[in-house]
Structure formats: structure tokens, C-alpha cells
mmCIF file with all atom_site columns, C-alpha atoms and ligand atoms in Angstrom:
data_model
loop_
_atom_site.group_PDB
_atom_site.id
_atom_site.type_symbol
_atom_site.label_atom_id
_atom_site.label_alt_id
_atom_site.label_comp_id
_atom_site.label_asym_id
_atom_site.label_entity_id
_atom_site.label_seq_id
_atom_site.pdbx_PDB_ins_code
_atom_site.Cartn_x
_atom_site.Cartn_y
_atom_site.Cartn_z
_atom_site.occupancy
_atom_site.B_iso_or_equiv
_atom_site.pdbx_formal_charge
_atom_site.auth_seq_id
_atom_site.auth_comp_id
_atom_site.auth_asym_id
_atom_site.auth_atom_id
_atom_site.pdbx_PDB_model_num
ATOM   1   C  CA  . MET A 1 1   ? -20.777 -15.248 -3.091  1.00 0.00 ? 1   MET A CA  1
ATOM   2   C  CA  . GLN A 1 2   ? -20.382 -12.355 -0.694  1.00 0.00 ? 2   GLN A CA  1
ATOM   3   C  CA  . ILE A 1 3   ? -17.072 -10.982 0.497   1.00 0.00 ? 3   ILE A CA  1
ATOM   4   C  CA  . ALA A 1 4   ? -16.114 -12.331 3.914   1.00 0.00 ? 4   ALA A CA  1
ATOM   5   C  CA  . ASP A 1 5   ? -12.977 -13.499 5.690   1.00 0.00 ? 5   ASP A CA  1
ATOM   6   C  CA  . ASN A 1 6   ? -10.936 -15.985 3.639   1.00 0.00 ? 6   ASN A CA  1
ATOM   7   C  CA  . ALA A 1 7   ? -12.537 -15.054 0.314   1.00 0.00 ? 7   ALA A CA  1
ATOM   8   C  CA  . VAL A 1 8   ? -10.267 -14.282 -2.629  1.00 0.00 ? 8   VAL A CA  1
ATOM   9   C  CA  . VAL A 1 9   ? -11.393 -10.941 -4.043  1.00 0.00 ? 9   VAL A CA  1
ATOM   10  C  CA  . ALA A 1 10  ? -10.381 -9.286  -7.306  1.00 0.00 ? 10  ALA A CA  1
ATOM   11  C  CA  . ILE A 1 11  ? -11.012 -5.556  -7.692  1.00 0.00 ? 11  ILE A CA  1
ATOM   12  C  CA  . HIS A 1 12  ? -10.310 -2.830  -10.165 1.00 0.00 ? 12  HIS A CA  1
ATOM   13  C  CA  . TYR A 1 13  ? -9.681  0.409   -8.334  1.00 0.00 ? 13  TYR A CA  1
ATOM   14  C  CA  . THR A 1 14  ? -8.640  3.982   -8.869  1.00 0.00 ? 14  THR A CA  1
ATOM   15  C  CA  . LEU A 1 15  ? -7.147  5.836   -5.924  1.00 0.00 ? 15  LEU A CA  1
ATOM   16  C  CA  . THR A 1 16  ? -7.367  9.622   -5.805  1.00 0.00 ? 16  THR A CA  1
ATOM   17  C  CA  . ASP A 1 17  ? -6.422  12.211  -3.205  1.00 0.00 ? 17  ASP A CA  1
ATOM   18  C  CA  . ASP A 1 18  ? -8.541  15.087  -1.848  1.00 0.00 ? 18  ASP A CA  1
ATOM   19  C  CA  . ALA A 1 19  ? -7.632  17.207  -4.887  1.00 0.00 ? 19  ALA A CA  1
ATOM   20  C  CA  . GLY A 1 20  ? -8.893  14.518  -7.269  1.00 0.00 ? 20  GLY A CA  1
ATOM   21  C  CA  . THR A 1 21  ? -5.415  13.620  -8.495  1.00 0.00 ? 21  THR A CA  1
ATOM   22  C  CA  . THR A 1 22  ? -5.044  9.956   -9.425  1.00 0.00 ? 22  THR A CA  1
ATOM   23  C  CA  . LEU A 1 23  ? -2.374  8.334   -7.245  1.00 0.00 ? 23  LEU A CA  1
ATOM   24  C  CA  . ASP A 1 24  ? -2.727  4.760   -8.413  1.00 0.00 ? 24  ASP A CA  1
ATOM   25  C  CA  . THR A 1 25  ? -5.035  2.723   -10.595 1.00 0.00 ? 25  THR A CA  1
ATOM   26  C  CA  . SER A 1 26  ? -5.298  -0.945  -11.462 1.00 0.00 ? 26  SER A CA  1
ATOM   27  C  CA  . ARG A 1 27  ? -6.825  0.055   -14.821 1.00 0.00 ? 27  ARG A CA  1
ATOM   28  C  CA  . GLU A 1 28  ? -3.378  0.934   -16.154 1.00 0.00 ? 28  GLU A CA  1
ATOM   29  C  CA  . ARG A 1 29  ? -2.246  -2.614  -15.483 1.00 0.00 ? 29  ARG A CA  1
ATOM   30  C  CA  . ASN A 1 30  ? -5.368  -4.188  -17.034 1.00 0.00 ? 30  ASN A CA  1
ATOM   31  C  CA  . GLU A 1 31  ? -5.293  -6.902  -14.390 1.00 0.00 ? 31  GLU A CA  1
ATOM   32  C  CA  . PRO A 1 32  ? -7.373  -6.356  -11.278 1.00 0.00 ? 32  PRO A CA  1
ATOM   33  C  CA  . LEU A 1 33  ? -5.798  -6.508  -7.846  1.00 0.00 ? 33  LEU A CA  1
ATOM   34  C  CA  . ALA A 1 34  ? -6.433  -9.865  -6.162  1.00 0.00 ? 34  ALA A CA  1
ATOM   35  C  CA  . TYR A 1 35  ? -6.187  -10.155 -2.388  1.00 0.00 ? 35  TYR A CA  1
ATOM   36  C  CA  . LEU A 1 36  ? -7.144  -12.519 0.409   1.00 0.00 ? 36  LEU A CA  1
ATOM   37  C  CA  . HIS A 1 37  ? -9.879  -10.939 2.522   1.00 0.00 ? 37  HIS A CA  1
ATOM   38  C  CA  . GLY A 1 38  ? -9.398  -10.716 6.290   1.00 0.00 ? 38  GLY A CA  1
ATOM   39  C  CA  . HIS A 1 39  ? -5.599  -11.103 6.230   1.00 0.00 ? 39  HIS A CA  1
ATOM   40  C  CA  . GLY A 1 40  ? -4.474  -7.485  6.191   1.00 0.00 ? 40  GLY A CA  1
ATOM   41  C  CA  . ASN A 1 41  ? -3.416  -7.666  2.527   1.00 0.00 ? 41  ASN A CA  1
ATOM   42  C  CA  . ILE A 1 42  ? -4.991  -4.240  1.875   1.00 0.00 ? 42  ILE A CA  1
ATOM   43  C  CA  . ILE A 1 43  ? -5.536  -1.194  4.100   1.00 0.00 ? 43  ILE A CA  1
ATOM   44  C  CA  . PRO A 1 44  ? -8.158  -1.683  6.843   1.00 0.00 ? 44  PRO A CA  1
ATOM   45  C  CA  . GLY A 1 45  ? -10.558 1.067   5.683   1.00 0.00 ? 45  GLY A CA  1
ATOM   46  C  CA  . LEU A 1 46  ? -10.889 -0.422  2.214   1.00 0.00 ? 46  LEU A CA  1
ATOM   47  C  CA  . GLU A 1 47  ? -11.095 -4.003  3.444   1.00 0.00 ? 47  GLU A CA  1
ATOM   48  C  CA  . SER A 1 48  ? -13.945 -3.284  5.874   1.00 0.00 ? 48  SER A CA  1
ATOM   49  C  CA  . ALA A 1 49  ? -15.939 -1.383  3.216   1.00 0.00 ? 49  ALA A CA  1
ATOM   50  C  CA  . LEU A 1 50  ? -15.909 -4.446  0.957   1.00 0.00 ? 50  LEU A CA  1
ATOM   51  C  CA  . VAL A 1 51  ? -17.471 -6.872  3.462   1.00 0.00 ? 51  VAL A CA  1
ATOM   52  C  CA  . GLY A 1 52  ? -20.746 -8.302  2.138   1.00 0.00 ? 52  GLY A CA  1
ATOM   53  C  CA  . LYS A 1 53  ? -20.257 -7.018  -1.419  1.00 0.00 ? 53  LYS A CA  1
ATOM   54  C  CA  . GLN A 1 54  ? -20.140 -9.297  -4.444  1.00 0.00 ? 54  GLN A CA  1
ATOM   55  C  CA  . ALA A 1 55  ? -18.810 -9.505  -7.994  1.00 0.00 ? 55  ALA A CA  1
ATOM   56  C  CA  . GLY A 1 56  ? -20.205 -6.725  -10.184 1.00 0.00 ? 56  GLY A CA  1
ATOM   57  C  CA  . ASP A 1 57  ? -20.691 -4.293  -7.298  1.00 0.00 ? 57  ASP A CA  1
ATOM   58  C  CA  . LYS A 1 58  ? -19.209 -0.819  -7.665  1.00 0.00 ? 58  LYS A CA  1
ATOM   59  C  CA  . LEU A 1 59  ? -18.582 1.513   -4.777  1.00 0.00 ? 59  LEU A CA  1
ATOM   60  C  CA  . ASN A 1 60  ? -16.800 4.654   -3.705  1.00 0.00 ? 60  ASN A CA  1
ATOM   61  C  CA  . VAL A 1 61  ? -14.894 4.444   -0.451  1.00 0.00 ? 61  VAL A CA  1
ATOM   62  C  CA  . THR A 1 62  ? -13.337 7.310   1.481   1.00 0.00 ? 62  THR A CA  1
ATOM   63  C  CA  . VAL A 1 63  ? -10.640 6.191   3.902   1.00 0.00 ? 63  VAL A CA  1
ATOM   64  C  CA  . ALA A 1 64  ? -9.363  8.431   6.714   1.00 0.00 ? 64  ALA A CA  1
ATOM   65  C  CA  . PRO A 1 65  ? -5.609  8.314   7.493   1.00 0.00 ? 65  PRO A CA  1
ATOM   66  C  CA  . GLU A 1 66  ? -6.076  6.217   10.637  1.00 0.00 ? 66  GLU A CA  1
ATOM   67  C  CA  . GLU A 1 67  ? -7.805  3.520   8.527   1.00 0.00 ? 67  GLU A CA  1
ATOM   68  C  CA  . GLY A 1 68  ? -5.298  3.961   5.694   1.00 0.00 ? 68  GLY A CA  1
ATOM   69  C  CA  . TYR A 1 69  ? -1.555  4.538   5.956   1.00 0.00 ? 69  TYR A CA  1
ATOM   70  C  CA  . GLY A 1 70  ? -1.629  6.262   9.340   1.00 0.00 ? 70  GLY A CA  1
ATOM   71  C  CA  . GLU A 1 71  ? -0.990  9.829   10.417  1.00 0.00 ? 71  GLU A CA  1
ATOM   72  C  CA  . ARG A 1 72  ? 2.218   11.638  9.548   1.00 0.00 ? 72  ARG A CA  1
ATOM   73  C  CA  . HIS A 1 73  ? 4.754   11.756  12.372  1.00 0.00 ? 73  HIS A CA  1
ATOM   74  C  CA  . ASP A 1 74  ? 7.277   14.603  12.399  1.00 0.00 ? 74  ASP A CA  1
ATOM   75  C  CA  . ALA A 1 75  ? 9.552   12.466  14.574  1.00 0.00 ? 75  ALA A CA  1
ATOM   76  C  CA  . LEU A 1 76  ? 10.089  10.197  11.558  1.00 0.00 ? 76  LEU A CA  1
ATOM   77  C  CA  . ILE A 1 77  ? 11.665  13.086  9.644   1.00 0.00 ? 77  ILE A CA  1
ATOM   78  C  CA  . GLN A 1 78  ? 15.349  13.329  10.515  1.00 0.00 ? 78  GLN A CA  1
ATOM   79  C  CA  . THR A 1 79  ? 18.521  14.928  9.273   1.00 0.00 ? 79  THR A CA  1
ATOM   80  C  CA  . VAL A 1 80  ? 21.517  12.631  9.243   1.00 0.00 ? 80  VAL A CA  1
ATOM   81  C  CA  . PRO A 1 81  ? 25.115  13.135  8.093   1.00 0.00 ? 81  PRO A CA  1
ATOM   82  C  CA  . ARG A 1 82  ? 26.163  12.048  4.604   1.00 0.00 ? 82  ARG A CA  1
ATOM   83  C  CA  . GLU A 1 83  ? 28.555  9.537   6.219   1.00 0.00 ? 83  GLU A CA  1
ATOM   84  C  CA  . ALA A 1 84  ? 25.522  7.525   7.357   1.00 0.00 ? 84  ALA A CA  1
ATOM   85  C  CA  . PHE A 1 85  ? 25.231  6.332   3.733   1.00 0.00 ? 85  PHE A CA  1
ATOM   86  C  CA  . GLU A 1 86  ? 28.531  4.506   3.617   1.00 0.00 ? 86  GLU A CA  1
ATOM   87  C  CA  . GLY A 1 87  ? 29.064  2.652   0.382   1.00 0.00 ? 87  GLY A CA  1
ATOM   88  C  CA  . VAL A 1 88  ? 26.439  4.615   -1.543  1.00 0.00 ? 88  VAL A CA  1
ATOM   89  C  CA  . ASP A 1 89  ? 28.045  6.521   -4.429  1.00 0.00 ? 89  ASP A CA  1
ATOM   90  C  CA  . GLU A 1 90  ? 25.299  9.045   -4.941  1.00 0.00 ? 90  GLU A CA  1
ATOM   91  C  CA  . VAL A 1 91  ? 22.785  10.137  -2.313  1.00 0.00 ? 91  VAL A CA  1
ATOM   92  C  CA  . LEU A 1 92  ? 19.808  11.695  -4.074  1.00 0.00 ? 92  LEU A CA  1
ATOM   93  C  CA  . PRO A 1 93  ? 16.282  12.825  -3.126  1.00 0.00 ? 93  PRO A CA  1
ATOM   94  C  CA  . GLY A 1 94  ? 13.730  10.134  -3.854  1.00 0.00 ? 94  GLY A CA  1
ATOM   95  C  CA  . MET A 1 95  ? 16.035  7.241   -2.978  1.00 0.00 ? 95  MET A CA  1
ATOM   96  C  CA  . GLN A 1 96  ? 14.530  4.738   -0.570  1.00 0.00 ? 96  GLN A CA  1
ATOM   97  C  CA  . PHE A 1 97  ? 16.224  2.440   1.885   1.00 0.00 ? 97  PHE A CA  1
ATOM   98  C  CA  . GLN A 1 98  ? 15.319  0.264   4.806   1.00 0.00 ? 98  GLN A CA  1
ATOM   99  C  CA  . ALA A 1 99  ? 16.670  1.022   8.272   1.00 0.00 ? 99  ALA A CA  1
ATOM   100 C  CA  . GLN A 1 100 ? 16.315  -0.587  11.672  1.00 0.00 ? 100 GLN A CA  1
ATOM   101 C  CA  . THR A 1 101 ? 14.303  1.402   14.203  1.00 0.00 ? 101 THR A CA  1
ATOM   102 C  CA  . ASP A 1 102 ? 13.082  0.684   17.725  1.00 0.00 ? 102 ASP A CA  1
ATOM   103 C  CA  . ALA A 1 103 ? 9.791   -0.429  16.157  1.00 0.00 ? 103 ALA A CA  1
ATOM   104 C  CA  . GLY A 1 104 ? 11.456  -2.752  13.620  1.00 0.00 ? 104 GLY A CA  1
ATOM   105 C  CA  . PRO A 1 105 ? 12.528  -2.229  10.005  1.00 0.00 ? 105 PRO A CA  1
ATOM   106 C  CA  . ARG A 1 106 ? 11.093  0.828   8.312   1.00 0.00 ? 106 ARG A CA  1
ATOM   107 C  CA  . LEU A 1 107 ? 11.322  2.254   4.802   1.00 0.00 ? 107 LEU A CA  1
ATOM   108 C  CA  . PHE A 1 108 ? 12.853  5.740   4.620   1.00 0.00 ? 108 PHE A CA  1
ATOM   109 C  CA  . THR A 1 109 ? 12.811  8.126   1.675   1.00 0.00 ? 109 THR A CA  1
ATOM   110 C  CA  . ILE A 1 110 ? 15.497  10.761  1.167   1.00 0.00 ? 110 ILE A CA  1
ATOM   111 C  CA  . THR A 1 111 ? 13.662  14.058  0.787   1.00 0.00 ? 111 THR A CA  1
ATOM   112 C  CA  . GLU A 1 112 ? 16.520  16.563  0.723   1.00 0.00 ? 112 GLU A CA  1
ATOM   113 C  CA  . VAL A 1 113 ? 20.300  16.624  0.334   1.00 0.00 ? 113 VAL A CA  1
ATOM   114 C  CA  . GLU A 1 114 ? 22.094  19.814  1.370   1.00 0.00 ? 114 GLU A CA  1
ATOM   115 C  CA  . GLY A 1 115 ? 25.845  19.598  1.573   1.00 0.00 ? 115 GLY A CA  1
ATOM   116 C  CA  . ASP A 1 116 ? 26.641  17.048  4.241   1.00 0.00 ? 116 ASP A CA  1
ATOM   117 C  CA  . ASN A 1 117 ? 23.101  16.967  5.598   1.00 0.00 ? 117 ASN A CA  1
ATOM   118 C  CA  . VAL A 1 118 ? 20.630  14.404  4.343   1.00 0.00 ? 118 VAL A CA  1
ATOM   119 C  CA  . THR A 1 119 ? 16.970  14.664  5.327   1.00 0.00 ? 119 THR A CA  1
ATOM   120 C  CA  . VAL A 1 120 ? 15.121  11.365  5.485   1.00 0.00 ? 120 VAL A CA  1
ATOM   121 C  CA  . ASP A 1 121 ? 11.407  10.733  5.978   1.00 0.00 ? 121 ASP A CA  1
ATOM   122 C  CA  . GLY A 1 122 ? 10.177  7.458   7.457   1.00 0.00 ? 122 GLY A CA  1
ATOM   123 C  CA  . ASN A 1 123 ? 6.509   8.242   6.908   1.00 0.00 ? 123 ASN A CA  1
ATOM   124 C  CA  . HIS A 1 124 ? 4.640   6.246   4.282   1.00 0.00 ? 124 HIS A CA  1
ATOM   125 C  CA  . PRO A 1 125 ? 4.223   8.524   1.239   1.00 0.00 ? 125 PRO A CA  1
ATOM   126 C  CA  . LEU A 1 126 ? 0.444   8.355   1.785   1.00 0.00 ? 126 LEU A CA  1
ATOM   127 C  CA  . ALA A 1 127 ? 0.552   8.864   5.571   1.00 0.00 ? 127 ALA A CA  1
ATOM   128 C  CA  . GLY A 1 128 ? -1.816  11.614  6.649   1.00 0.00 ? 128 GLY A CA  1
ATOM   129 C  CA  . ALA A 1 129 ? -3.766  11.469  3.382   1.00 0.00 ? 129 ALA A CA  1
ATOM   130 C  CA  . THR A 1 130 ? -7.492  10.875  3.059   1.00 0.00 ? 130 THR A CA  1
ATOM   131 C  CA  . LEU A 1 131 ? -7.855  8.296   0.312   1.00 0.00 ? 131 LEU A CA  1
ATOM   132 C  CA  . HIS A 1 132 ? -10.685 8.035   -2.197  1.00 0.00 ? 132 HIS A CA  1
ATOM   133 C  CA  . PHE A 1 133 ? -11.175 4.666   -3.879  1.00 0.00 ? 133 PHE A CA  1
ATOM   134 C  CA  . ASP A 1 134 ? -13.404 4.031   -6.869  1.00 0.00 ? 134 ASP A CA  1
ATOM   135 C  CA  . VAL A 1 135 ? -13.810 0.258   -6.764  1.00 0.00 ? 135 VAL A CA  1
ATOM   136 C  CA  . GLU A 1 136 ? -15.347 -2.371  -9.024  1.00 0.00 ? 136 GLU A CA  1
ATOM   137 C  CA  . ILE A 1 137 ? -15.423 -5.933  -7.729  1.00 0.00 ? 137 ILE A CA  1
ATOM   138 C  CA  . THR A 1 138 ? -14.646 -8.299  -10.594 1.00 0.00 ? 138 THR A CA  1
ATOM   139 C  CA  . GLU A 1 139 ? -14.463 -11.666 -8.835  1.00 0.00 ? 139 GLU A CA  1
ATOM   140 C  CA  . VAL A 1 140 ? -15.110 -13.298 -5.471  1.00 0.00 ? 140 VAL A CA  1
ATOM   141 C  CA  . ARG A 1 141 ? -14.144 -16.931 -4.906  1.00 0.00 ? 141 ARG A CA  1
ATOM   142 C  CA  . GLU A 1 142 ? -13.196 -19.350 -2.152  1.00 0.00 ? 142 GLU A CA  1
ATOM   143 C  CA  . ALA A 1 143 ? -9.510  -19.440 -1.259  1.00 0.00 ? 143 ALA A CA  1
ATOM   144 C  CA  . SER A 1 144 ? -7.579  -22.683 -1.659  1.00 0.00 ? 144 SER A CA  1
ATOM   145 C  CA  . ALA A 1 145 ? -6.125  -24.355 1.427   1.00 0.00 ? 145 ALA A CA  1
ATOM   146 C  CA  . GLU A 1 146 ? -2.672  -23.383 0.195   1.00 0.00 ? 146 GLU A CA  1
ATOM   147 C  CA  . GLU A 1 147 ? -3.644  -19.720 -0.185  1.00 0.00 ? 147 GLU A CA  1
ATOM   148 C  CA  . LEU A 1 148 ? -5.069  -19.709 3.332   1.00 0.00 ? 148 LEU A CA  1
ATOM   149 C  CA  . SER A 1 149 ? -1.913  -21.216 4.790   1.00 0.00 ? 149 SER A CA  1
ATOM   150 C  CA  . HIS A 1 150 ? 0.233   -18.625 2.987   1.00 0.00 ? 150 HIS A CA  1
ATOM   151 C  CA  . GLY A 1 151 ? -2.077  -15.698 3.785   1.00 0.00 ? 151 GLY A CA  1
ATOM   152 C  CA  . HIS A 1 152 ? -2.121  -14.405 0.193   1.00 0.00 ? 152 HIS A CA  1
ATOM   153 C  CA  . VAL A 1 153 ? -3.522  -15.138 -3.249  1.00 0.00 ? 153 VAL A CA  1
ATOM   154 C  CA  . HIS A 1 154 ? -1.860  -17.382 -5.816  1.00 0.00 ? 154 HIS A CA  1
ATOM   155 C  CA  . GLY A 1 155 ? -2.392  -17.420 -9.538  1.00 0.00 ? 155 GLY A CA  1
ATOM   156 C  CA  . PRO A 1 156 ? -2.252  -14.922 -12.393 1.00 0.00 ? 156 PRO A CA  1
ATOM   157 C  CA  . ASP A 1 157 ? -3.206  -11.923 -10.240 1.00 0.00 ? 157 ASP A CA  1
ATOM   158 C  CA  . GLY A 1 158 ? -1.403  -12.955 -7.085  1.00 0.00 ? 158 GLY A CA  1
ATOM   159 C  CA  . HIS A 1 159 ? 1.901   -14.490 -6.054  1.00 0.00 ? 159 HIS A CA  1
ATOM   160 C  CA  . GLN A 1 160 ? 3.770   -16.701 -8.474  1.00 0.00 ? 160 GLN A CA  1
ATOM   161 C  CA  . HIS A 1 161 ? 5.731   -19.260 -6.532  1.00 0.00 ? 161 HIS A CA  1
HETATM 162 ZN ZN1 . LIG B 2 .   ? 2.119   -18.312 -1.352  1.00 0.00 ? 201 LIG B ZN1 1
#
């Protein structure tokens, strides 16, 4: 069967950046990634490239930032006082936390701590990056009614609940 909306798709993938550095790979986890096609489970640029493909197909997909994790926005990089992290014993670079913004909840990463000043970055770590996917489609099947109503895949490769 061909990949179309409401198909459950399992893929092995390796994601690299422009320099060829591997950022993420399903091969390390042995299990492929399973997702429900047409429900925004994966980034738009990868999802649209998979339409019409079938199990056994291999492809390379290059995804521009606007079809991936978006452009970087300098306005999402802010310096806030240490006191903003009330109740946190240690404020260290690399820590992530969720904060309310005008556009809803957003994940921020602490990028720098200098004295009382803490720099936080609300950009996705892959914002602004061109993404290169090496994909192998391992399975395509019909979704169950329950999977469709939940908008995600159940089973060994998907949600357990
Ligand atoms: Zn579910």
C-alpha cells in the first residue's frame, strides 16, 4: 500500500546537518519510528516527501527550515535575572524549561549563565537548520479506528497506553 493520509508508516531514518554530522538516527534504537501520516506527527517537509511511497522504498530528503523546525528568531533569545528561576537550586547551561509566552507554552533552553544574568533561547535546537534525512520505509499499514481517533500510532513502536 502507498503512503497517504491516515496510513501508519514505519521508517528508519538518519538525520544529518549540512556538515554531514549525524544529529539523530533510528538505527541506534533498532526500532523504526512509527507515525500516523497526515496528522502532523513529523515535520511537514519529511511528511510530504513520503506521500505515495511504499514499504522497501529508500529516499534522501532535504528539508529547508521553513518545512522543518522553522527559522531562528533572535527575539526568542533573552537575558533574564537569576531570580526568575525561583526554587531552582542550580541554574546551568543546557537546562530546559517550559514558559508561558504570548503564543502559548514554549520550551526554553538556558544557553549562558553569567553572574546574575541568565540567557535563555526559545528557538527549537534545529530551528534555522537545513535537514538531510536518509530514509528507509519499513512498513505501511492501515490505521485502526482507535489510532485515528487519537491521532497517533499505538503498539510496539508507538504509544503504549
Ligand atoms: Zn492513543
